[in-house]
Amino acid sequence: MNPKKLGFGVTWLGHATVLYRTEGGKTILVDPWVDHNPACPEPMKKLPPLDLVLVTHGHGDHFQDCIDVLRRANPDVVCIYEISLYLGSKGFTKLHGINKGGSVTLHGVRVTMVQAVHSSSIVEDDRLIPAGEPCGYVIEFENGVRLYHAGDTAVFGDMKLIGELYRPSIAALPIGDLFTMSPLEAAAAAKLLGVGSVIPIHHSTFPALTGTPQSLRDHLKGTSIEVVELKPGESA
Ligand code: NI
Ligand code: MN
């Protein structure tokens, strides 16, 4: 089902950076890679006011612009505990450092941190800083609709458990291959989760990311799972 029919808005800012808008008008930005994101259309780099930023992990293609975005927008931030320590050392205070299995409700939105099979670190001045583990999120909007934003991950069997526990209607899944799932694994993920639709992300940013929404559609043939294909800057 289309996000609008589910009662929320989504804007893909390119790569893995996604802006969600709730029915109540709250804005949630996941992985604020904006200024240095080559896929983000220039006019979209001026962000709307942000209520909430969610960080999935410390890799540059998700986190590089985080500090600048937080300085400009001063949102509440949900991230893994270790990244909250890092951001705390930079002077930020609206931090909610949690861990997998835990939830926090902010601005009427319930955010649950879940597993992701990937790696995580922060690069600062050529130094590598440990950043805890990578994660995904289940976001429950004010209207009770739940979305699973996977972050960077491989497919894993416990996506079935995420589906059973949280019953997400829709999932934002990486499909680009190389650093994350390709469409083959993302189609398996969508089936494990039991979602009705998938928003493909983490694709087409660089030529090396070869997974396409069309390929995901091909792998989902024979199911009723819809692919919500967006171009960078587009909303649904
Ligand atoms: Ni990554
Ligand atoms: Mn990535």
Coordinates of N, CA and C and ligand atoms in Angstrom, one line a residue:
M1 N 0.8 -1.2 0.0 CA 0.0 0.0 0.0 C 0.9 1.2 0.0
N2 N 0.4 2.2 -0.7 CA 1.1 3.5 -0.8 C 1.2 4.2 0.6
P3 N 2.4 4.8 0.9 CA 2.5 5.4 2.2 C 1.4 6.4 2.6
K4 N 0.9 7.2 1.6 CA -0.2 8.1 1.8 C -1.4 7.4 2.3
K5 N -1.7 6.3 1.8 CA -2.9 5.5 2.2 C -2.7 5.0 3.6
L6 N -1.4 4.8 4.0 CA -1.1 4.3 5.4 C -1.1 5.5 6.3
G7 N -1.2 6.7 5.8 CA -1.3 7.9 6.7 C 0.1 8.5 7.1
F8 N 1.1 8.3 6.3 CA 2.3 9.1 6.5 C 2.9 9.4 5.2
G9 N 3.9 10.4 5.2 CA 4.6 10.8 4.0 C 6.0 10.3 4.0
V10 N 6.6 10.1 2.9 CA 8.0 9.7 2.8 C 8.6 10.5 1.7
T11 N 9.8 11.1 1.9 CA 10.6 11.7 0.9 C 12.0 11.0 0.9
W12 N 12.4 10.5 -0.3 CA 13.7 9.9 -0.4 C 14.7 11.0 -0.8
L13 N 15.7 11.3 0.1 CA 16.7 12.3 -0.2 C 17.9 11.8 -1.0
G14 N 17.8 10.5 -1.4 CA 18.9 9.9 -2.1 C 19.7 9.0 -1.2
H15 N 20.2 7.9 -1.7 CA 21.0 7.0 -1.0 C 20.2 6.4 0.2
A16 N 20.6 6.5 1.4 CA 19.8 5.9 2.5 C 19.2 7.0 3.4
T17 N 19.1 8.2 2.9 CA 18.6 9.3 3.7 C 17.1 9.5 3.4
V18 N 16.3 9.3 4.4 CA 14.8 9.3 4.2 C 14.1 10.2 5.2
L19 N 13.2 11.0 4.7 CA 12.5 11.9 5.6 C 11.0 11.4 5.6
Y20 N 10.6 11.1 6.9 CA 9.2 10.7 7.1 C 8.4 11.8 7.7
R21 N 7.1 12.0 7.3 CA 6.2 13.0 7.9 C 5.0 12.2 8.4
T22 N 4.7 12.5 9.7 CA 3.5 11.8 10.3 C 2.3 12.6 10.0
E23 N 1.2 12.0 10.2 CA -0.1 12.7 10.1 C -0.2 13.9 11.0
G24 N 0.4 13.8 12.1 CA 0.4 14.9 13.1 C 1.4 16.0 12.7
G25 N 2.1 15.9 11.6 CA 3.0 16.9 11.1 C 4.4 16.8 11.7
K26 N 4.7 15.7 12.3 CA 6.1 15.5 12.9 C 7.0 15.1 11.7
T27 N 8.3 15.5 11.8 CA 9.3 15.1 10.8 C 10.3 14.2 11.4
I28 N 10.7 13.2 10.7 CA 11.7 12.2 11.2 C 12.7 12.0 10.1
L29 N 13.9 12.3 10.3 CA 14.9 12.1 9.3 C 15.8 11.0 9.7
V30 N 15.9 9.9 8.8 CA 16.8 8.8 9.1 C 18.1 9.0 8.3
D31 N 19.2 8.8 9.0 CA 20.5 8.9 8.4 C 20.8 10.2 7.6
P32 N 21.1 11.3 8.4 CA 21.2 12.6 7.8 C 22.4 12.8 6.9
W33 N 22.6 12.1 5.8 CA 23.7 12.4 4.9 C 23.1 13.3 3.8
V34 N 23.3 14.5 3.9 CA 22.6 15.5 3.1 C 23.6 16.3 2.3
D35 N 24.4 17.1 2.9 CA 25.3 18.1 2.2 C 26.3 17.4 1.3
H36 N 26.8 16.2 1.7 CA 27.8 15.5 0.9 C 27.2 14.4 0.1
N37 N 25.9 14.2 0.2 CA 25.2 13.2 -0.5 C 25.1 13.5 -2.0
P38 N 25.8 12.8 -2.9 CA 25.8 13.2 -4.3 C 24.4 13.0 -4.9
A39 N 23.6 12.2 -4.3 CA 22.3 11.9 -4.9 C 21.2 12.8 -4.4
C40 N 21.5 13.6 -3.4 CA 20.5 14.5 -2.8 C 20.4 15.8 -3.7
P41 N 19.2 16.0 -4.3 CA 19.0 17.2 -5.1 C 19.3 18.5 -4.3
E42 N 20.0 19.4 -4.9 CA 20.5 20.6 -4.3 C 19.3 21.3 -3.5
P43 N 18.1 21.6 -4.0 CA 17.1 22.3 -3.3 C 16.7 21.5 -2.0
M44 N 16.8 20.2 -2.0 CA 16.4 19.4 -0.9 C 17.4 19.5 0.3
K45 N 18.6 20.1 0.0 CA 19.6 20.1 1.1 C 19.2 21.1 2.2
K46 N 18.3 22.0 1.9 CA 17.7 22.9 2.9 C 16.6 22.1 3.5
L47 N 16.8 21.6 4.7 CA 15.8 20.6 5.3 C 14.7 21.4 6.0
P48 N 13.6 20.8 6.1 CA 12.5 21.4 6.9 C 12.9 21.3 8.4
P49 N 12.1 21.9 9.3 CA 12.4 21.7 10.7 C 12.3 20.2 11.1
L50 N 13.2 19.7 11.9 CA 13.2 18.3 12.2 C 12.8 18.0 13.7
D51 N 11.9 17.1 13.9 CA 11.6 16.8 15.3 C 12.5 15.7 15.8
L52 N 12.8 14.8 14.8 CA 13.5 13.5 15.2 C 14.5 13.1 14.2
V53 N 15.7 12.8 14.6 CA 16.7 12.2 13.7 C 17.1 10.8 14.3
L54 N 17.0 9.8 13.4 CA 17.4 8.4 13.8 C 18.7 8.1 13.0
V55 N 19.6 7.5 13.7 CA 20.9 7.1 13.2 C 21.0 5.6 13.2
T56 N 21.3 5.0 12.0 CA 21.4 3.5 12.0 C 22.8 3.0 12.3
H57 N 23.8 3.8 11.9 CA 25.2 3.5 12.1 C 26.1 4.6 11.7
G58 N 27.4 4.4 12.0 CA 28.4 5.5 11.9 C 29.0 5.7 10.5
H59 N 28.8 4.9 9.5 CA 29.5 5.0 8.2 C 29.2 6.3 7.6
G60 N 30.1 6.8 6.9 CA 30.1 8.2 6.3 C 28.9 8.4 5.4
D61 N 28.5 7.4 4.7 CA 27.3 7.6 3.8 C 26.0 7.7 4.5
H62 N 26.0 7.7 5.8 CA 24.8 7.8 6.6 C 25.0 9.0 7.7
F63 N 26.3 9.1 8.1 CA 26.5 9.9 9.4 C 27.4 11.1 9.1
Q64 N 28.0 11.2 7.9 CA 29.0 12.2 7.7 C 28.5 13.6 8.0
D65 N 27.3 13.9 7.7 CA 26.7 15.3 7.9 C 25.9 15.4 9.1
C66 N 25.9 14.4 10.0 CA 25.0 14.3 11.1 C 25.2 15.6 12.0
I67 N 26.5 15.8 12.4 CA 26.7 16.9 13.3 C 26.2 18.3 12.8
D68 N 26.5 18.5 11.5 CA 26.0 19.8 10.9 C 24.5 19.8 10.9
V69 N 23.8 18.7 10.6 CA 22.4 18.7 10.5 C 21.8 19.0 11.9
L70 N 22.4 18.3 12.9 CA 22.0 18.5 14.3 C 22.2 19.9 14.8
R71 N 23.3 20.5 14.4 CA 23.5 21.9 14.8 C 22.4 22.8 14.2
R72 N 22.1 22.6 12.9 CA 21.1 23.4 12.3 C 19.7 23.2 12.8
A73 N 19.3 21.9 13.0 CA 17.9 21.6 13.3 C 17.6 21.3 14.8
N74 N 18.6 21.0 15.6 CA 18.4 20.7 17.0 C 17.2 19.7 17.3
P75 N 17.2 18.6 16.6 CA 16.1 17.6 16.8 C 16.5 16.7 18.0
D76 N 15.5 15.9 18.5 CA 15.9 14.8 19.3 C 16.5 13.7 18.4
V77 N 17.5 13.0 19.0 CA 18.3 12.0 18.2 C 18.2 10.7 18.9
V78 N 17.8 9.7 18.1 CA 17.8 8.3 18.6 C 19.0 7.6 17.9
C79 N 19.8 6.9 18.7 CA 20.9 6.2 18.1 C 21.4 5.1 19.1
I80 N 22.3 4.3 18.7 CA 22.8 3.3 19.6 C 23.7 4.0 20.6
Y81 N 23.8 3.4 21.8 CA 24.4 4.0 23.0 C 25.7 4.6 22.7
E82 N 26.6 3.9 22.0 CA 28.0 4.4 21.7 C 28.0 5.6 20.9
I83 N 27.1 5.7 19.9 CA 27.0 6.9 19.1 C 26.5 8.1 19.9
S84 N 25.6 7.8 20.9 CA 25.1 8.9 21.8 C 26.3 9.4 22.6
L85 N 27.2 8.6 23.0 CA 28.4 9.0 23.8 C 29.2 9.9 22.9
Y86 N 29.4 9.5 21.6 CA 30.2 10.3 20.7 C 29.5 11.7 20.5
L87 N 28.2 11.7 20.2 CA 27.5 13.0 20.0 C 27.5 13.8 21.3
G88 N 27.4 13.1 22.4 CA 27.5 13.9 23.7 C 28.8 14.6 23.8
S89 N 29.9 14.0 23.4 CA 31.2 14.6 23.5 C 31.3 15.8 22.6
K90 N 30.4 15.9 21.6 CA 30.4 17.1 20.7 C 29.4 18.2 21.3
G91 N 28.8 17.9 22.4 CA 28.0 19.0 23.1 C 26.5 18.8 22.9
F92 N 26.1 17.8 22.2 CA 24.7 17.6 22.0 C 24.0 17.0 23.2
T93 N 22.8 17.4 23.5 CA 22.1 17.0 24.7 C 20.8 16.2 24.5
K94 N 20.2 16.5 23.3 CA 18.9 15.9 23.1 C 19.1 14.5 22.5
L95 N 19.8 13.7 23.2 CA 20.2 12.4 22.8 C 19.5 11.2 23.5
H96 N 19.1 10.2 22.7 CA 18.4 9.1 23.3 C 19.2 7.9 22.8
G97 N 20.3 7.5 23.6 CA 21.2 6.4 23.2 C 20.5 5.2 23.8
I98 N 20.0 4.3 22.9 CA 19.3 3.1 23.4 C 20.0 1.9 22.8
N99 N 19.4 0.7 22.9 CA 20.1 -0.5 22.3 C 19.0 -1.4 21.7
K100 N 19.4 -2.4 21.1 CA 18.5 -3.3 20.3 C 17.4 -3.9 21.2
G101 N 16.2 -3.9 20.8 CA 15.1 -4.4 21.6 C 14.4 -3.3 22.4
G102 N 15.1 -2.2 22.6 CA 14.6 -1.1 23.3 C 13.8 -0.1 22.5
S103 N 12.8 0.6 23.1 CA 12.0 1.5 22.4 C 12.0 2.8 23.2
V104 N 11.7 3.9 22.5 CA 11.5 5.2 23.1 C 10.4 5.9 22.3
T105 N 9.5 6.6 23.1 CA 8.5 7.4 22.4 C 8.8 8.9 22.5
L106 N 8.8 9.5 21.3 CA 9.2 10.9 21.2 C 8.2 11.6 20.2
H107 N 7.7 12.7 20.6 CA 6.8 13.4 19.7 C 5.6 12.6 19.2
G108 N 5.2 11.7 20.1 CA 4.1 10.8 19.7 C 4.4 9.6 18.8
V109 N 5.7 9.5 18.5 CA 6.2 8.4 17.6 C 7.0 7.4 18.5
R110 N 6.7 6.1 18.4 CA 7.4 5.1 19.1 C 8.5 4.5 18.2
V111 N 9.7 4.5 18.7 CA 10.8 4.1 17.9 C 11.5 2.9 18.6
T112 N 11.6 1.8 17.9 CA 12.2 0.6 18.5 C 13.4 0.2 17.7
M113 N 14.5 0.0 18.4 CA 15.8 -0.3 17.7 C 15.9 -1.8 17.5
V114 N 16.2 -2.3 16.3 CA 16.2 -3.7 16.0 C 17.6 -4.0 15.3
Q115 N 17.8 -5.3 15.2 CA 19.0 -5.8 14.6 C 19.3 -5.4 13.2
A116 N 20.6 -5.2 12.9 CA 21.0 -5.1 11.5 C 22.3 -5.9 11.3
V117 N 22.5 -6.6 10.2 CA 23.7 -7.4 10.0 C 24.6 -6.6 9.1
H118 N 25.6 -5.9 9.7 CA 26.4 -4.9 9.0 C 27.6 -4.6 9.9
S119 N 28.3 -3.5 9.7 CA 29.4 -3.1 10.6 C 29.2 -1.6 10.9
S120 N 29.9 -1.0 11.8 CA 29.8 0.4 12.1 C 31.0 1.0 12.7
S121 N 31.4 2.2 12.3 CA 32.5 2.9 12.9 C 32.3 4.4 12.4
I122 N 33.0 5.3 13.1 CA 33.0 6.7 12.7 C 34.4 7.1 12.3
V123 N 34.6 7.7 11.2 CA 35.9 8.3 10.8 C 36.0 9.7 11.2
E124 N 37.0 10.1 12.0 CA 37.2 11.5 12.3 C 38.7 11.8 12.2
D125 N 39.0 12.8 11.4 CA 40.4 13.2 11.2 C 41.3 12.0 11.0
D126 N 40.9 11.1 10.1 CA 41.7 9.9 9.8 C 41.8 8.9 10.9
R127 N 41.0 9.1 12.0 CA 41.0 8.1 13.0 C 39.7 7.3 12.9
L128 N 39.8 6.1 13.3 CA 38.6 5.2 13.3 C 38.0 5.1 14.7
I129 N 36.8 5.6 14.9 CA 36.2 5.5 16.3 C 35.2 4.4 16.3
P130 N 35.2 3.5 17.3 CA 34.2 2.5 17.4 C 32.8 3.2 17.6
A131 N 31.8 2.6 17.0 CA 30.5 3.3 17.0 C 29.4 2.3 17.4
G132 N 29.8 1.3 18.3 CA 28.8 0.3 18.7 C 28.4 -0.6 17.5
E133 N 27.2 -1.0 17.5 CA 26.7 -1.9 16.4 C 25.7 -1.1 15.5
P134 N 25.6 -1.6 14.3 CA 24.6 -1.0 13.4 C 23.2 -1.5 13.8
C135 N 22.2 -0.8 13.4 CA 20.8 -1.2 13.8 C 19.8 -0.8 12.7
G136 N 18.6 -1.3 12.9 CA 17.5 -0.8 12.1 C 16.5 -0.3 13.1
Y137 N 15.3 0.3 12.6 CA 14.3 0.8 13.4 C 12.9 0.4 13.0
V138 N 12.1 0.1 13.9 CA 10.6 0.0 13.7 C 10.0 1.4 14.2
I139 N 9.4 2.1 13.3 CA 8.8 3.4 13.7 C 7.3 3.2 13.7
E140 N 6.7 3.5 14.8 CA 5.2 3.4 14.9 C 4.7 4.8 15.0
F141 N 4.0 5.2 13.9 CA 3.4 6.6 13.8 C 2.2 6.7 14.8
E142 N 1.8 8.0 14.9 CA 0.7 8.3 15.9 C -0.5 7.5 15.6
N143 N -0.8 7.2 14.3 CA -2.0 6.4 13.9 C -1.8 4.9 14.0
G144 N -0.7 4.5 14.6 CA -0.5 3.0 14.9 C 0.1 2.3 13.7
V145 N 0.3 2.9 12.6 CA 0.9 2.3 11.4 C 2.4 2.1 11.7
R146 N 3.0 1.0 11.4 CA 4.4 0.7 11.7 C 5.2 0.5 10.4
L147 N 6.4 1.1 10.4 CA 7.3 1.0 9.3 C 8.6 0.4 9.8
Y148 N 9.2 -0.4 9.0 CA 10.5 -1.0 9.4 C 11.5 -0.3 8.4
H149 N 12.5 0.4 9.0 CA 13.6 1.0 8.3 C 14.8 0.2 8.6
A150 N 15.3 -0.5 7.6 CA 16.3 -1.6 7.9 C 17.7 -1.1 8.2
G151 N 18.0 0.1 7.7 CA 19.4 0.5 7.7 C 20.2 -0.4 6.8
D152 N 21.5 -0.3 6.9 CA 22.4 -1.2 6.0 C 22.4 -2.5 6.7
T153 N 22.0 -3.5 5.9 CA 22.0 -4.9 6.5 C 21.9 -5.9 5.4
A154 N 22.4 -7.1 5.8 CA 22.1 -8.3 5.0 C 20.7 -8.8 5.4
V155 N 20.2 -9.8 4.7 CA 18.9 -10.4 5.1 C 19.3 -11.3 6.3
F156 N 18.4 -11.4 7.2 CA 18.6 -12.4 8.4 C 17.3 -13.0 8.8
G157 N 17.4 -14.2 9.3 CA 16.1 -14.9 9.6 C 15.2 -14.3 10.6
D158 N 15.8 -13.5 11.6 CA 15.0 -12.8 12.6 C 14.2 -11.7 12.0
M159 N 14.3 -11.4 10.7 CA 13.3 -10.4 10.1 C 11.9 -11.0 10.3
K160 N 11.8 -12.3 10.3 CA 10.5 -13.0 10.6 C 10.0 -12.6 11.9
L161 N 10.9 -12.6 12.9 CA 10.5 -12.2 14.3 C 10.0 -10.7 14.3
I162 N 10.8 -9.9 13.6 CA 10.4 -8.4 13.5 C 9.0 -8.3 12.9
G163 N 8.7 -9.1 11.9 CA 7.4 -9.2 11.3 C 6.3 -9.6 12.3
E164 N 6.6 -10.7 13.0 CA 5.6 -11.2 14.0 C 5.4 -10.3 15.1
L165 N 6.4 -9.7 15.7 CA 6.3 -8.8 16.9 C 5.7 -7.5 16.5
Y166 N 6.1 -6.8 15.5 CA 5.8 -5.4 15.2 C 4.8 -5.3 14.1
R167 N 4.6 -6.3 13.3 CA 3.7 -6.3 12.1 C 3.8 -5.0 11.3
P168 N 5.0 -4.7 10.8 CA 5.1 -3.5 10.0 C 4.3 -3.7 8.7
S169 N 3.7 -2.6 8.2 CA 2.9 -2.6 6.9 C 3.9 -2.4 5.8
I170 N 5.0 -1.8 6.0 CA 5.9 -1.3 4.9 C 7.3 -1.3 5.4
A171 N 8.2 -1.5 4.5 CA 9.7 -1.5 4.9 C 10.5 -0.7 3.9
A172 N 11.4 0.1 4.5 CA 12.5 0.7 3.6 C 13.7 -0.2 3.7
L173 N 14.0 -0.8 2.5 CA 15.1 -1.8 2.5 C 16.2 -1.4 1.5
P174 N 17.4 -1.6 1.9 CA 18.5 -1.4 1.0 C 18.6 -2.4 -0.1
I175 N 18.8 -2.1 -1.3 CA 18.8 -3.0 -2.4 C 20.1 -2.9 -3.3
G176 N 21.0 -2.0 -3.0 CA 22.0 -1.7 -3.9 C 23.1 -2.8 -4.2
D177 N 23.2 -3.8 -3.2 CA 24.2 -4.8 -3.3 C 25.6 -4.2 -2.9
L178 N 26.6 -5.0 -2.8 CA 28.0 -4.7 -2.5 C 28.1 -4.4 -1.0
F179 N 27.5 -3.4 -0.4 CA 27.6 -3.1 1.0 C 26.3 -3.6 1.8
T180 N 25.3 -3.9 1.1 CA 24.0 -4.3 1.7 C 23.4 -5.4 0.8
M181 N 22.1 -5.7 1.1 CA 21.3 -6.7 0.3 C 21.3 -6.2 -1.1
S182 N 21.2 -7.2 -2.0 CA 20.8 -6.9 -3.4 C 19.3 -7.2 -3.5
P183 N 18.7 -7.0 -4.6 CA 17.2 -7.3 -4.8 C 16.8 -8.7 -4.4
L184 N 17.7 -9.7 -4.7 CA 17.4 -11.1 -4.3 C 17.2 -11.2 -2.8
E185 N 18.1 -10.7 -2.0 CA 17.9 -10.8 -0.6 C 16.8 -9.9 0.0
A186 N 16.7 -8.7 -0.7 CA 15.6 -7.8 -0.2 C 14.2 -8.3 -0.4
A187 N 14.1 -9.1 -1.5 CA 12.8 -9.7 -1.8 C 12.5 -10.8 -0.7
A188 N 13.6 -11.5 -0.4 CA 13.4 -12.5 0.7 C 13.1 -11.8 2.0
A189 N 13.7 -10.7 2.3 CA 13.5 -9.9 3.5 C 12.0 -9.5 3.6
A190 N 11.5 -9.0 2.4 CA 10.1 -8.5 2.4 C 9.2 -9.6 2.8
K191 N 9.5 -10.8 2.3 CA 8.6 -12.0 2.5 C 8.7 -12.4 4.0
L192 N 9.9 -12.4 4.6 CA 10.1 -12.7 6.0 C 9.3 -11.7 6.9
L193 N 9.4 -10.5 6.5 CA 8.7 -9.4 7.3 C 7.2 -9.4 7.2
G194 N 6.7 -9.9 6.0 CA 5.3 -9.9 5.8 C 4.7 -8.6 5.5
V195 N 5.6 -7.7 4.9 CA 5.1 -6.3 4.6 C 4.3 -6.3 3.3
G196 N 3.5 -5.3 3.1 CA 2.7 -5.1 1.9 C 3.5 -4.3 0.9
S197 N 4.4 -3.5 1.3 CA 5.2 -2.7 0.3 C 6.6 -2.5 0.8
V198 N 7.4 -2.2 -0.2 CA 8.8 -1.9 0.1 C 9.2 -0.6 -0.6
I199 N 9.9 0.2 0.2 CA 10.6 1.4 -0.4 C 12.0 1.1 -0.6
P200 N 12.5 0.9 -1.8 CA 13.9 0.6 -2.0 C 14.8 1.8 -1.8
I201 N 15.9 1.6 -1.0 CA 16.9 2.6 -0.7 C 18.3 2.1 -0.9
H202 N 19.3 2.9 -0.7 CA 20.7 2.5 -0.8 C 21.0 1.9 -2.1
H203 N 20.5 2.6 -3.2 CA 20.8 2.1 -4.6 C 21.0 3.3 -5.5
S204 N 21.7 3.1 -6.6 CA 21.8 4.0 -7.7 C 22.7 5.3 -7.3
T205 N 23.2 5.3 -6.2 CA 24.1 6.5 -5.8 C 25.4 6.5 -6.6
F206 N 26.0 5.4 -6.7 CA 27.2 5.2 -7.4 C 27.0 4.0 -8.4
P207 N 27.8 4.0 -9.5 CA 27.7 2.9 -10.4 C 27.9 1.5 -9.7
A208 N 28.7 1.5 -8.7 CA 29.0 0.2 -8.0 C 27.8 -0.4 -7.3
L209 N 26.8 0.4 -7.0 CA 25.5 -0.1 -6.4 C 24.6 -0.5 -7.6
T210 N 24.5 -1.8 -7.8 CA 23.9 -2.3 -9.1 C 22.4 -2.7 -8.9
G211 N 22.0 -2.9 -7.7 CA 20.6 -3.3 -7.5 C 19.6 -2.2 -7.9
T212 N 18.5 -2.6 -8.6 CA 17.5 -1.6 -9.1 C 16.1 -2.0 -8.5
P213 N 15.3 -1.0 -8.4 CA 13.9 -1.3 -8.1 C 13.2 -2.3 -9.0
Q214 N 13.5 -2.2 -10.3 CA 12.9 -3.1 -11.3 C 13.3 -4.5 -11.0
S215 N 14.6 -4.7 -10.6 CA 15.1 -6.1 -10.3 C 14.4 -6.6 -9.0
L216 N 14.1 -5.7 -8.1 CA 13.4 -6.1 -6.9 C 12.0 -6.5 -7.3
R217 N 11.4 -5.7 -8.1 CA 10.0 -6.1 -8.6 C 10.0 -7.5 -9.3
D218 N 11.1 -7.7 -10.1 CA 11.2 -9.1 -10.7 C 11.3 -10.2 -9.6
H219 N 12.0 -9.9 -8.6 CA 12.2 -11.0 -7.6 C 11.0 -11.1 -6.7
L220 N 10.1 -10.1 -6.7 CA 8.8 -10.2 -5.9 C 7.6 -10.7 -6.8
K221 N 7.9 -11.0 -8.0 CA 6.8 -11.5 -8.9 C 6.1 -12.7 -8.3
G222 N 4.8 -12.8 -8.4 CA 4.1 -13.9 -7.8 C 3.6 -13.6 -6.3
T223 N 4.1 -12.4 -5.8 CA 3.6 -12.0 -4.5 C 2.8 -10.7 -4.7
S224 N 2.1 -10.3 -3.6 CA 1.3 -9.0 -3.7 C 2.1 -7.9 -3.2
I225 N 3.4 -8.1 -2.9 CA 4.2 -7.0 -2.3 C 4.5 -5.9 -3.4
E226 N 4.1 -4.7 -3.0 CA 4.3 -3.5 -3.9 C 5.7 -2.9 -3.7
V227 N 6.3 -2.4 -4.8 CA 7.5 -1.6 -4.7 C 7.2 -0.1 -4.9
V228 N 7.5 0.6 -3.9 CA 7.2 2.1 -4.0 C 8.5 2.7 -4.4
E229 N 8.6 2.9 -5.8 CA 9.8 3.4 -6.4 C 9.9 4.9 -6.4
L230 N 10.9 5.5 -5.8 CA 11.0 7.0 -5.7 C 12.3 7.3 -6.4
K231 N 12.4 8.5 -7.0 CA 13.6 9.1 -7.4 C 14.1 10.0 -6.3
P232 N 15.4 10.3 -6.2 CA 15.9 11.2 -5.1 C 15.2 12.5 -5.2
G233 N 14.6 12.9 -4.0 CA 13.9 14.1 -4.0 C 12.4 13.9 -4.1
E234 N 12.0 12.8 -4.5 CA 10.5 12.5 -4.7 C 9.9 12.0 -3.4
S235 N 8.6 12.3 -3.3 CA 7.8 12.0 -2.1 C 6.7 11.0 -2.5
A236 N 6.2 10.3 -1.5 CA 5.0 9.4 -1.7 C 4.2 9.5 -0.4
Ligands
NI1 NI 27.1 1.2 6.1
MN2 MN 25.7 2.6 3.7

